[in-house]
Structures are given as C-alpha cells and as structure tokens.
C-alpha cells in the first residue's frame, strides 16, 4: 500500500511537470516564475508577509549552477571507523574474535556505525556471535556512539559520551563508565547525554552514572540500564526493558505503549513523576525480580558499578523499593497471550483475541 501510494504521487508529479513543459527535476529547480503563490499570500495567516526574498532568483557571479554539481565531502575517509574496520577484518571476514583498544574524542561521531554496516553486509541480520568484536575506547565520545550497531559488536567507553548513545541499536552492546581512577562518585555525575537508545530495536546498554533527558525514547527492543535519568524517560517507548537505579526527572512514561521500566525508588517520590496517561505502576512479581537480579549483576560486572554492588548486597531490602512501570495496552496484550496459552489456542486464534482486546 505504501509503495502504491508513492507510485501515485510520482505519477501526479510527472503530470504536473508535463503541464509545465519540464522533463526532469533538475530542469525545474530555480524557476520560481512558475510558482503561483497568490492563494498562499492571500491567506489571512500570511497577511503582511513578504515572501519575495524566498522567491528571489540568486545571482551567481562565479558561475555556480542551480543544482548540485559538486559532490559533498563528509570526511568519512578520516573517520575513526576506518581504523575499526581495518582492525576488525578477521571478525568481519571469518567471524574470529578481535579486541581493539583506541582513544576517542568528541569529534568522533557515530563511532561503530560504519563498522556495523560492514558486519551486516557480510553476516546479514543475524550479526556475529556475542562479543566477537570487542572495542574499548578511552576518552570523550561524540554524538551517536554505537548508532545502529548490530549483534557481535561490543563497545566499551571508558570516559563519557554526548547525546544519542545507542541510537537505533540493533543487537550490539554498549558499556559506558568513568575511568577507574576518576576522583568523582560515578552515580553523582552525568556519564552520557540526551536521547539514549533512541529507536533501538535490540541489544544492551549499561551506563554507570546518570544520563540526560528522553532516555530510551522510542526504544522498541533494547535493554538499557542507567543510574539516574532526566525528564521524559521512556517517552514513546514501544518495547524492551529499562532499569533505572537512581532518580528520574518528570513526565516519565509519556506516550509509553510497550516494554517495561523498573525504577529504584527508596525515597518513594517516583510516583509523582510518572505520566499516567498510558501507564500504571504495578507490583513486581517473581519473574520481575529474577530479571532485575540478572540485569543488575551484569551491570555490576560490566561497569564495576558501586550502586549495583550495594543493591545486590542488600537485595532483600532493596527489592522492595523498585517500581514497575507497565503500559496498560501492553499489559492487556500480555494477559490475552497468557490466557490463550492456558486455553490451548493456536497462534491464529491468539492473534484474533489480541485484536479483539485492542479494539476494547
């Protein structure tokens, strides 16, 4: 249906181009005299608006063309990923384990993305075995560290990161923690920026320290752990699991339609920071507690987290301070699946029940 819709758009564009006597898009660029702006300018919202600067035909004294005639150089040949790709050839070609240790600076953006592309070209959606490409970076990483990284790539950052860590994460693992000799208390400091795990579909993120706003916005499948988040945590989340071992900002769970979040709340203030339009706070069951223990142990082992260690040492007490954020629609679907399984229904019958529940 989407393809057909765009085919109709393309057909209509061709018809309009034919009316204008144009054969290509390149021919049309710059011909502002063909635009009929009267209807827009007469609109009451445009009253008094002078759009002539927008429609002015630029004068090009140096002979530039109106269309792109020179390719852009994005400097990808100098990207840190080129080193990663070269060092990871045994893994990319034959699936052999490689360990890479390099410095990183905040001018190094989307570190791991080009490497992930090479892995996916060779190994398709399955990626590589867990930890096949083991990367340790030391320093301050630029935006989008580990964006779209597939399974088999683990990136450990000893230092801190800018925004969009793990954007579109697709099965890989990202670990961020301060240097062992850092003088500050990790859980009191920001270790990564805003919008972490944006649109992630799978994989894991372990962050020793607090992070910025919109943590796990639109996450649909990754497991992510941090020790504190800013405002709008888990916004529009549709899947995956989130564990917050520290304080949160306001508006937590806004537009959250799927996945589950667990928040450590010993001071019992978290309830006042939740957006209840689509979620409820629920009690944890045995399955939840088993999941939390496993994830917190992994967080401690991967990052050396003192927070995780303290929680595990007093788990009988700490477990009672976790709050479970559950989307109502998601819970309804899980209930239908469980009831259908108990009733012995097949997959098609279960889907029918889910659709029936979705329609209310």
mmCIF file of N, CA, C and O in Angstrom, residues 142 169 268 297 320 322:
data_model
loop_
_atom_site.group_PDB
_atom_site.id
_atom_site.type_symbol
_atom_site.label_atom_id
_atom_site.label_comp_id
_atom_site.label_asym_id
_atom_site.label_seq_id
_atom_site.Cartn_x
_atom_site.Cartn_y
_atom_site.Cartn_z
ATOM 1 N N UNK A 142 31.937 11.536 20.760
ATOM 2 C CA UNK A 142 30.981 12.462 20.174
ATOM 3 C C UNK A 142 29.594 11.861 20.090
ATOM 4 O O UNK A 142 29.316 10.783 20.619
ATOM 5 N N UNK A 169 20.192 1.124 18.071
ATOM 6 C CA UNK A 169 20.979 -0.061 18.421
ATOM 7 C C UNK A 169 20.259 -1.322 17.948
ATOM 8 O O UNK A 169 19.076 -1.518 18.217
ATOM 9 N N UNK A 268 10.587 7.005 47.674
ATOM 10 C CA UNK A 268 9.159 6.973 47.354
ATOM 11 C C UNK A 268 8.656 8.301 46.782
ATOM 12 O O UNK A 268 7.598 8.810 47.159
ATOM 13 N N UNK A 297 23.326 -7.676 38.199
ATOM 14 C CA UNK A 297 24.602 -8.395 38.272
ATOM 15 C C UNK A 297 25.439 -8.105 37.023
ATOM 16 O O UNK A 297 26.648 -7.826 37.107
ATOM 17 N N UNK A 320 12.315 -4.317 47.534
ATOM 18 C CA UNK A 320 11.029 -3.706 47.842
ATOM 19 C C UNK A 320 10.914 -2.255 47.433
ATOM 20 O O UNK A 320 9.821 -1.676 47.499
ATOM 21 N N UNK A 322 11.774 -1.103 44.329
ATOM 22 C CA UNK A 322 11.663 -0.958 42.880
ATOM 23 C C UNK A 322 10.203 -0.773 42.484
ATOM 24 O O UNK A 322 9.301 -1.418 43.031
#
